[in-house]
XYZ file of C-alpha atoms in Angstrom:
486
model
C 122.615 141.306 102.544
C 119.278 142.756 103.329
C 116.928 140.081 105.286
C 114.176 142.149 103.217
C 114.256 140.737 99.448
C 114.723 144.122 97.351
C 112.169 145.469 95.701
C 113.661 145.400 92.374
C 116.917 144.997 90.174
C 118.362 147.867 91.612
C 117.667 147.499 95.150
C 119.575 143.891 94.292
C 122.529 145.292 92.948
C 122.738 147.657 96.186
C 122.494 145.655 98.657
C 125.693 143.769 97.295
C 127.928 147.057 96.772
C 128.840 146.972 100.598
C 129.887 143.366 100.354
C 133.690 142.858 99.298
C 133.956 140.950 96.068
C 130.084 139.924 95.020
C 129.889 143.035 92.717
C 132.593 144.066 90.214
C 131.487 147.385 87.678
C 133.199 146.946 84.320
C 134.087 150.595 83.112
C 135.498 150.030 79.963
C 134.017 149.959 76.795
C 132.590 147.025 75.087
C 130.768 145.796 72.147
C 127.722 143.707 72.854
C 128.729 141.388 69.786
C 131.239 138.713 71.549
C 132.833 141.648 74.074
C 130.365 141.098 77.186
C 130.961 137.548 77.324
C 134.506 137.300 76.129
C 134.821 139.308 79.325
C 132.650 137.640 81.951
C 133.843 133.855 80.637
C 136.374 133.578 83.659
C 133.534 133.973 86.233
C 130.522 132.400 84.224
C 131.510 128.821 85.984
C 131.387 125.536 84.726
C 129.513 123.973 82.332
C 131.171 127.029 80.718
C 134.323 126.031 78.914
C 137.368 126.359 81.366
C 139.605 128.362 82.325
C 136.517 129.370 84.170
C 134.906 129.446 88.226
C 132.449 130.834 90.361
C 132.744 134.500 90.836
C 131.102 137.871 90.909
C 127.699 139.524 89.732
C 129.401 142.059 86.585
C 127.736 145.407 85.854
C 129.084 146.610 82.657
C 128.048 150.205 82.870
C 129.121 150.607 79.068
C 127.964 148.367 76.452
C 127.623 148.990 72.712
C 124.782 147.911 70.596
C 125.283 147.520 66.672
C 124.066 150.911 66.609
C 122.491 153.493 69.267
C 123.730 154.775 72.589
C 126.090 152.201 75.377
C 123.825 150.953 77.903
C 124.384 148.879 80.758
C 124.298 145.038 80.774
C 124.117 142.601 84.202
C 125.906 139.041 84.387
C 126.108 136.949 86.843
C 123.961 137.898 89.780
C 122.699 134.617 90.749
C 126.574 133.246 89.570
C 126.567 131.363 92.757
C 124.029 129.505 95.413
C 124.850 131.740 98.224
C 124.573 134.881 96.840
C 120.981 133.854 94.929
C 119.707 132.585 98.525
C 121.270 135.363 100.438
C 119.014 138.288 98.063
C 116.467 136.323 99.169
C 117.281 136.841 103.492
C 118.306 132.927 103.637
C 120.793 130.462 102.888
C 120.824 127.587 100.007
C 119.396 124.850 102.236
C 116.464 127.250 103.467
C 115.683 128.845 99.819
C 113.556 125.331 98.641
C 111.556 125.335 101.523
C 110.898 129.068 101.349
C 109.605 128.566 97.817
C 107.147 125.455 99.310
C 105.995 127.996 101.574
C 105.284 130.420 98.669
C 103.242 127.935 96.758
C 101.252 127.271 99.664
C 100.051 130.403 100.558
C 100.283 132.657 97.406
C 99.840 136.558 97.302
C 98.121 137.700 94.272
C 99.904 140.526 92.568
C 98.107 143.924 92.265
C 97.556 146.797 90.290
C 100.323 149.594 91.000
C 98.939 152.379 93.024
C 101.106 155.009 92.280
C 102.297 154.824 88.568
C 104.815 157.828 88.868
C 106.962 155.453 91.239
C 108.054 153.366 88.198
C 108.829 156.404 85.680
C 108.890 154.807 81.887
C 110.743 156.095 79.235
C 109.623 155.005 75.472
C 112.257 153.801 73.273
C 112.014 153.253 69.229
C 111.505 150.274 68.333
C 114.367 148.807 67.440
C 115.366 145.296 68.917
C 119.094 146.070 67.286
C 119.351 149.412 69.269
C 119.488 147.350 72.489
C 122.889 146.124 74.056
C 121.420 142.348 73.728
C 124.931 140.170 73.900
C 126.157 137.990 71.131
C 128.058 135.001 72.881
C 130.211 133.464 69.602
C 130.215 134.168 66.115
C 128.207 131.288 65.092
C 125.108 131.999 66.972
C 122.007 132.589 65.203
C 122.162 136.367 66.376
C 121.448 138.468 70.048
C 119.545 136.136 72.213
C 117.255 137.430 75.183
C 118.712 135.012 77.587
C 116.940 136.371 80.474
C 113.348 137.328 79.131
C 110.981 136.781 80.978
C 107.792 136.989 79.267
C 104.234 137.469 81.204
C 100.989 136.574 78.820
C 97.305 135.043 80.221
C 95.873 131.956 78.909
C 92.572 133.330 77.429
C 90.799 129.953 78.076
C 91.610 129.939 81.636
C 92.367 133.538 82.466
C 95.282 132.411 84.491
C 98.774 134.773 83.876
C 102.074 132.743 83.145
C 105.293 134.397 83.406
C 108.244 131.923 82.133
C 111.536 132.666 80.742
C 112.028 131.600 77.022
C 114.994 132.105 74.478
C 114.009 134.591 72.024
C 116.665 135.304 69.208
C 116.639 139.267 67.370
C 115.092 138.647 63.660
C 114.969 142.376 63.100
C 114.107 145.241 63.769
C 110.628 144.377 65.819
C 110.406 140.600 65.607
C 111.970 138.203 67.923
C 111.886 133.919 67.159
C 110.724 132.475 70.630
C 111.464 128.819 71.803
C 108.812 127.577 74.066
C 108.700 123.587 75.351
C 105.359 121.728 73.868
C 103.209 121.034 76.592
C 104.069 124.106 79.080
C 102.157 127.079 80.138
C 102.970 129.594 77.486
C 102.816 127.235 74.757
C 99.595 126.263 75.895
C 98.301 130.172 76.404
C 99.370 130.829 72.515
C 97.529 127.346 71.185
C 94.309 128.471 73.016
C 94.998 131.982 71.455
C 95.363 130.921 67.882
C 92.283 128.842 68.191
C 90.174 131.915 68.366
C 91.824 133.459 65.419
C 93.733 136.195 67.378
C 97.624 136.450 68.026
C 98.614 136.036 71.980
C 99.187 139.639 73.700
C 102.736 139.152 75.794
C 104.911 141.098 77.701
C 108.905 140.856 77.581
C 110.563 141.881 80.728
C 114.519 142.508 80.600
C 116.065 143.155 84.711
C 113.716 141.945 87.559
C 113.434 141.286 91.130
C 115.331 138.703 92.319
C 111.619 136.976 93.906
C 110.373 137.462 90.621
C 112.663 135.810 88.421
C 113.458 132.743 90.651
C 109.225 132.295 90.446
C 109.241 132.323 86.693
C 111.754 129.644 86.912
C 110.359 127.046 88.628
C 108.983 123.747 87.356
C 105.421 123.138 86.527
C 105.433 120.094 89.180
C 105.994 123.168 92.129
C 103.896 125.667 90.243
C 100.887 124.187 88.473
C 99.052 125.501 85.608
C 96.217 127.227 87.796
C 98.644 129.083 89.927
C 99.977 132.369 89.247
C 103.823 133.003 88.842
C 103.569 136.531 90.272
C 101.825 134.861 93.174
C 104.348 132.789 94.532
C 106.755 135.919 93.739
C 104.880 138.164 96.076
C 104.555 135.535 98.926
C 108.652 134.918 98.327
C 109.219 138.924 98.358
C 106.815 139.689 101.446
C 104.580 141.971 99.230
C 102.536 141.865 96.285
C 104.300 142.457 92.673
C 102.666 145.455 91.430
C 100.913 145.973 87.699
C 100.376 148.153 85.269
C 98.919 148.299 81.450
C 100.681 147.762 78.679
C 100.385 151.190 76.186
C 99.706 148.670 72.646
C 98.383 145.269 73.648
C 95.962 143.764 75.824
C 98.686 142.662 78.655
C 99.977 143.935 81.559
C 103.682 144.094 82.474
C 105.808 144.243 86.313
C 106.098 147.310 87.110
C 109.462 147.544 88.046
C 111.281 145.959 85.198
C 114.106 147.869 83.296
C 113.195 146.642 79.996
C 109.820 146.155 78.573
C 108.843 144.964 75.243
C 105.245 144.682 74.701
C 104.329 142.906 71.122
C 102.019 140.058 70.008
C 102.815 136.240 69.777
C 101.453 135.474 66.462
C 100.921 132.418 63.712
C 103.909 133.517 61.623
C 106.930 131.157 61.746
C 110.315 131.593 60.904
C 114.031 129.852 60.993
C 115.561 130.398 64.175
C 119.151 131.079 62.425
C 118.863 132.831 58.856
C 122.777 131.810 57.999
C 123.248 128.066 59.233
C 122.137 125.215 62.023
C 123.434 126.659 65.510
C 121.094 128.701 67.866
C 123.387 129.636 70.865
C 125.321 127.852 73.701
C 123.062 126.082 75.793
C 123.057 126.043 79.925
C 124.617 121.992 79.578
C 127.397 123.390 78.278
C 127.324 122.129 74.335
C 126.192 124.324 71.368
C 122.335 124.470 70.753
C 121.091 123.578 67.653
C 118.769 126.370 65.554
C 115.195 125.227 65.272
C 114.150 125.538 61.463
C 110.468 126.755 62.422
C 109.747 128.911 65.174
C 106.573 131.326 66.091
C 107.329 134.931 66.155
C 107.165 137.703 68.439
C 105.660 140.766 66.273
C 107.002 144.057 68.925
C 104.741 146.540 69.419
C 106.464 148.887 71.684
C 109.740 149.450 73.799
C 109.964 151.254 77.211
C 112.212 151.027 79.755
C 113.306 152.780 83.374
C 116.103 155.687 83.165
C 119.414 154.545 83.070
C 117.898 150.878 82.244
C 120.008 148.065 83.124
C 119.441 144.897 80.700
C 120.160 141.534 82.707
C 121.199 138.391 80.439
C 122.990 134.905 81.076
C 125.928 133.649 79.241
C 124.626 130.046 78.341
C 126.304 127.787 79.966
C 127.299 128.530 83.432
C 126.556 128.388 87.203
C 124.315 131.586 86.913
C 121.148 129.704 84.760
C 122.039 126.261 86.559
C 121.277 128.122 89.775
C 117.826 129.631 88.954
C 116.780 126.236 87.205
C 117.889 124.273 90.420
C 116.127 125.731 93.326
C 112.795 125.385 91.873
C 113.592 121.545 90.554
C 114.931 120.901 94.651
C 111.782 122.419 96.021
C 109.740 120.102 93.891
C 111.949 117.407 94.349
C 111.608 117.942 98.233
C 107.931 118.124 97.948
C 107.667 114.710 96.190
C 109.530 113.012 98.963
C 107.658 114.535 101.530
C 104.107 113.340 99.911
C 105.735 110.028 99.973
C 106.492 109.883 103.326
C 110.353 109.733 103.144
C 111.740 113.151 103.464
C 115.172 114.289 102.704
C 116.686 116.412 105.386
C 117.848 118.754 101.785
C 117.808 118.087 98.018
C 120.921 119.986 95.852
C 120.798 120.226 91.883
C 124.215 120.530 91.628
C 125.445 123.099 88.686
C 127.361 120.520 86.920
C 124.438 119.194 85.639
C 122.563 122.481 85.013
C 120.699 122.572 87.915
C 118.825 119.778 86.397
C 120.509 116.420 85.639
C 122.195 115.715 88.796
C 120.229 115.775 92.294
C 122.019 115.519 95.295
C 119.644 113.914 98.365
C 121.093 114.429 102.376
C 119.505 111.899 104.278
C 118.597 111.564 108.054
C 120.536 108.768 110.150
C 119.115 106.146 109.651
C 116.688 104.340 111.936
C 117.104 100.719 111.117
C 118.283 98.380 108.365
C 114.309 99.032 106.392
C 116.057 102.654 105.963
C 118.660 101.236 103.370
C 115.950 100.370 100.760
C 113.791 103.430 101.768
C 116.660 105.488 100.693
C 117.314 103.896 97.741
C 113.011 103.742 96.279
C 112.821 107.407 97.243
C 116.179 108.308 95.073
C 114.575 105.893 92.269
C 111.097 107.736 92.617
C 112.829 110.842 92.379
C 114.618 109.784 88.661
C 111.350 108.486 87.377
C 109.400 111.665 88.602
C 111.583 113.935 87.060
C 112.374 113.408 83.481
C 115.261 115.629 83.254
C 117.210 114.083 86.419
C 119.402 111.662 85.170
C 121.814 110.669 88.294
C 120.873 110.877 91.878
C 123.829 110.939 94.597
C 122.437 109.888 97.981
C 124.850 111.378 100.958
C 124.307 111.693 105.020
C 124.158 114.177 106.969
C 127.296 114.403 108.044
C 128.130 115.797 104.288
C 128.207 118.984 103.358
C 126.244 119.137 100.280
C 127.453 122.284 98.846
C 130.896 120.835 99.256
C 132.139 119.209 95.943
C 135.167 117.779 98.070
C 132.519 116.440 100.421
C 130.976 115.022 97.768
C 133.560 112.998 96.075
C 134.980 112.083 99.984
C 131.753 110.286 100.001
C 131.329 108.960 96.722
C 135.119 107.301 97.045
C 134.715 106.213 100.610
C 131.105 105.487 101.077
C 130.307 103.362 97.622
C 131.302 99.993 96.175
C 130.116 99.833 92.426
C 128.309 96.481 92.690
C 126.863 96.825 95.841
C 126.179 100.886 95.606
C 125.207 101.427 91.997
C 121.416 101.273 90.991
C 120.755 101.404 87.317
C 117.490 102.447 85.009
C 118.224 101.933 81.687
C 116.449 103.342 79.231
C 114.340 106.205 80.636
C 112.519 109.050 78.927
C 115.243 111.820 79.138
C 116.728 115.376 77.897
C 117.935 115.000 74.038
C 120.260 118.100 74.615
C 122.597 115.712 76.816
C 124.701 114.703 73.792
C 125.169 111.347 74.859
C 121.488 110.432 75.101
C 121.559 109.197 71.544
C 121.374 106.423 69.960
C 124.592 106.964 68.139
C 126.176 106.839 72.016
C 124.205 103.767 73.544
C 122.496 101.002 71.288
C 120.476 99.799 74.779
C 118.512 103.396 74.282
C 115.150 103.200 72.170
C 115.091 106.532 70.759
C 117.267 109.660 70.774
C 116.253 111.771 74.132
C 115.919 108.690 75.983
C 118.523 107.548 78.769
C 119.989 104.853 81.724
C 119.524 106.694 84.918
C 121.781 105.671 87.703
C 121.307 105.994 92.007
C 124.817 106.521 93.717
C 123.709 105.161 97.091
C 126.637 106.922 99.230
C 124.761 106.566 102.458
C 126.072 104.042 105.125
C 124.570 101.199 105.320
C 122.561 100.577 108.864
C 124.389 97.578 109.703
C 127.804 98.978 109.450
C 127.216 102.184 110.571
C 129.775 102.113 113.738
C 132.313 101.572 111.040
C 131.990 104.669 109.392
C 132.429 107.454 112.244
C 133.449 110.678 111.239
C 136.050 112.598 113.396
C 135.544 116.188 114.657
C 138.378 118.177 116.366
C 138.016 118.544 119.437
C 137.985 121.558 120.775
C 140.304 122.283 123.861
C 138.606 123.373 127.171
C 138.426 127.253 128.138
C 140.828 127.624 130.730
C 139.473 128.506 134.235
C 139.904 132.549 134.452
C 142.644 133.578 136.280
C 142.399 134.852 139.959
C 143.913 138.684 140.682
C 147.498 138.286 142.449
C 147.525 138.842 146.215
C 149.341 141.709 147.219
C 153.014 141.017 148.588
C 153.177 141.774 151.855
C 154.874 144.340 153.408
């Protein structure tokens, strides 16, 4: 891969056609209504449902709406850690503290200065024309699973681009999920407090720089910083502008898809027909909200030949952009506390979220045992979401799931090794963070976190050496024959 991030989707998608087996083009036919995910369900990767693993980005070059022309439909590009890092120019470990860099020292985004580079071409609108996957037949309807949508906060003036699920109501309205408390929500509060709907933007196939920014936590991007900045610092060059034709917004100007419409009082039911939504990235079915806000769509454009980029749910592909963002953060927190990690790894299992994986440095002394331990704690309590935190050496390869469990089975004892925090504020769509599953909890969404200390302990550290093959000496070259005499 290019050690330039691409300059858009496309640039993405070519830069892994030379590599054997990270791009597969789907030919064939298929419905957008259960047929795109049916197919890509081998590869999503777990928390999918098995039979299922790691495996390719999927271009289906020919997908059919309910009605309207095939189009094509991604899956899968960021499937797996090395292949998200890699369309970056780096490597898992080096992707968090490329993204600390970007927060530090931001680059603004710009208006584009040549609109004819990013041709448009206006579409009806009509949300139903659009290839927009339905993953099983009890989901409220097509979700944009990938949407990233782009609005400013008209009491602050600051832009916030964030990805939301947003579910097809019709024709030109979409229901949009947004968590109380974060930047968008906040944006469409301070908009509906001055009697006026929120102008937003709705972008479908981005820039790999741009899509990991709009992904990461609040506690690595705050409130007063610009996604698109830490997107143009991560990509080497400002993202570029330009006006939306039918609100007051602007959109990137290299997305395939763009929906321009207004975020406005009006509330509706998530699902019209029942109590499901669609399958969420832990891996369970998501539950339909009864009253959401709604999206009112004003217009439709979109590049030629527009590719539309979605997420099947559950799977390694949304567990990977939610995780680098949550290890960069997580990295940052133990650095402020004076007890870095040599890396941080929110392992897929646990949607990129729930589990965190901390390497630590050999130890320096016997204080080092406890250090280890506080900074794994602080780490749980920091992060609400992070439920168990697995504390390896460095001699384990963190990306390694066989490492991994070497480690936990040979380098833990339960009641020496185990640290528990019962009942901590949590993530309700974890199932078993209910009261139903655990009388000790307080309230539904509420959880016992847990530290699996797998380090060696300072003391008995000469116990615990870790072979490497060695390797067998060159031999000395060999010396030309004398010639025989005559």
């Amino acid at each position: 891969m290019s050690h330039r991030p691409p300059v858009d989707l496309r640039h993405a998608l070519a830069s892994l056609d030379p590599l054997p087996g990270e791009l597969v083009r789907v030919a064939t036919e298929l419905p957008a209504r259960y047929g795109v995910s049916a197919h890509y369900a081998r590869w999503a990767g777990a928390p999918a449902a098995p039979p299922t693993g790691a495996g390719p980005a999927v271009l289906f070059d020919r997908v059919r709406p309910d009605h309207g022309p095939t189009r094509a439909v991604l899956m899968g590009l960021y499937g797996t850690r090395r292949r998200a890092a890699g369309l970056l120019g780096c490597t898992p470990a080096e992707l968090p503290h490329r993204l600390l860099d970007a927060v530090a020292a931001p680059r603004p985004p710009v208006p584009a200065s040549d609109a004819s580079r990013w041709p448009r071409e206006t579409l009806p609108v009509d949300l139903t024309a659009l290839p927009v996957p339905v993953l099983t037949d009890e989901d409220a309807g097509p979700y944009l699973t990938l949407g990233a949508v782009l609005a400013t906060d008209p009491d602050t003036g600051v832009r916030n681009l964030s990805v939301h699920r947003m579910c097809v109501q019709g024709l030109d309205s979409l229901t949009i999920w947004m968590v109380p408390g974060r930047d968008l929500e906040l944006a469409y509060q301070a908009s509906l407090r001055r009697g006026r709907p929120l102008p937003v933007a709705i972008h479908l196939g981005l820039s790999p720089a741009v899509l990991l920014s709009s992904c990461c936590p609040t506690s690595l991007v705050p409130p007063a910083l610009d996604e698109l900045a830490v997107a143009g610092a991560l990509a080497g060059q400002p993202v570029e502008l330009l006006p939306c034709a039918t609100v007051d917004a602007e959109f990137i100007a290299h997305a395939e898809y763009v929906i321009e419409g207004e975020l406005r009082a009006d509330r509706a039911p998530e699902s019209a027909h029942g109590t499901v939504a669609t399958p969420e990235f832990l891996g369970y079915q998501g539950r339909a909200h009864p009253s959401l806000p709604l999206i009112q769509v004003t217009a439709i454009t979109a590049r030629e030949r527009p590719i539309l980029q979605a997420v099947s749910g559950p799977g390694h592909e949304q567990s990977v952009l939610l995780g680098f963002g949550m290890e960069a953060a997580v990295l940052d927190l133990l650095r402020r506390r004076g007890t870095p990690a040599l890396a941080a790894h929110c392992h897929t299992a646990g949607g990129g979220q729930l589990m965190v994986v901390l390497q630590w440095p050999a130890k320096r002394g016997p204080e080092d045992d406890l250090a280890v331990r506080a900074a794994a704690e602080a780490v749980l309590e920091q992060f609400r979401m992070a439920k168990l935190a697995l504390c390896v050496g460095e001699d384990v390869d963190i990306e390694s799931d066989q490492d991994l469990w070497w480690a936990m089975v040979t380098r833990f004892q339960a009641d020496q090794d185990l640290l528990v925090l019962p009942d901590r504020e949590g993530f309700p769509l974890d199932p078993s963070q209910h009261t139903g599953y655990s009388p000790s909890l307080s309230a539904d969404g509420r959880t016992a976190k847990a530290v699996f200390d797998c380090t060696v302990p300072y003391a008995q550290r000469a116990r615990f050496h870790r072979p490497r093959f060695t390797e067998p000496s060159r031999p000395a070259p060999r010396r030309p024959a004398a010639p025989l005499p005559r």
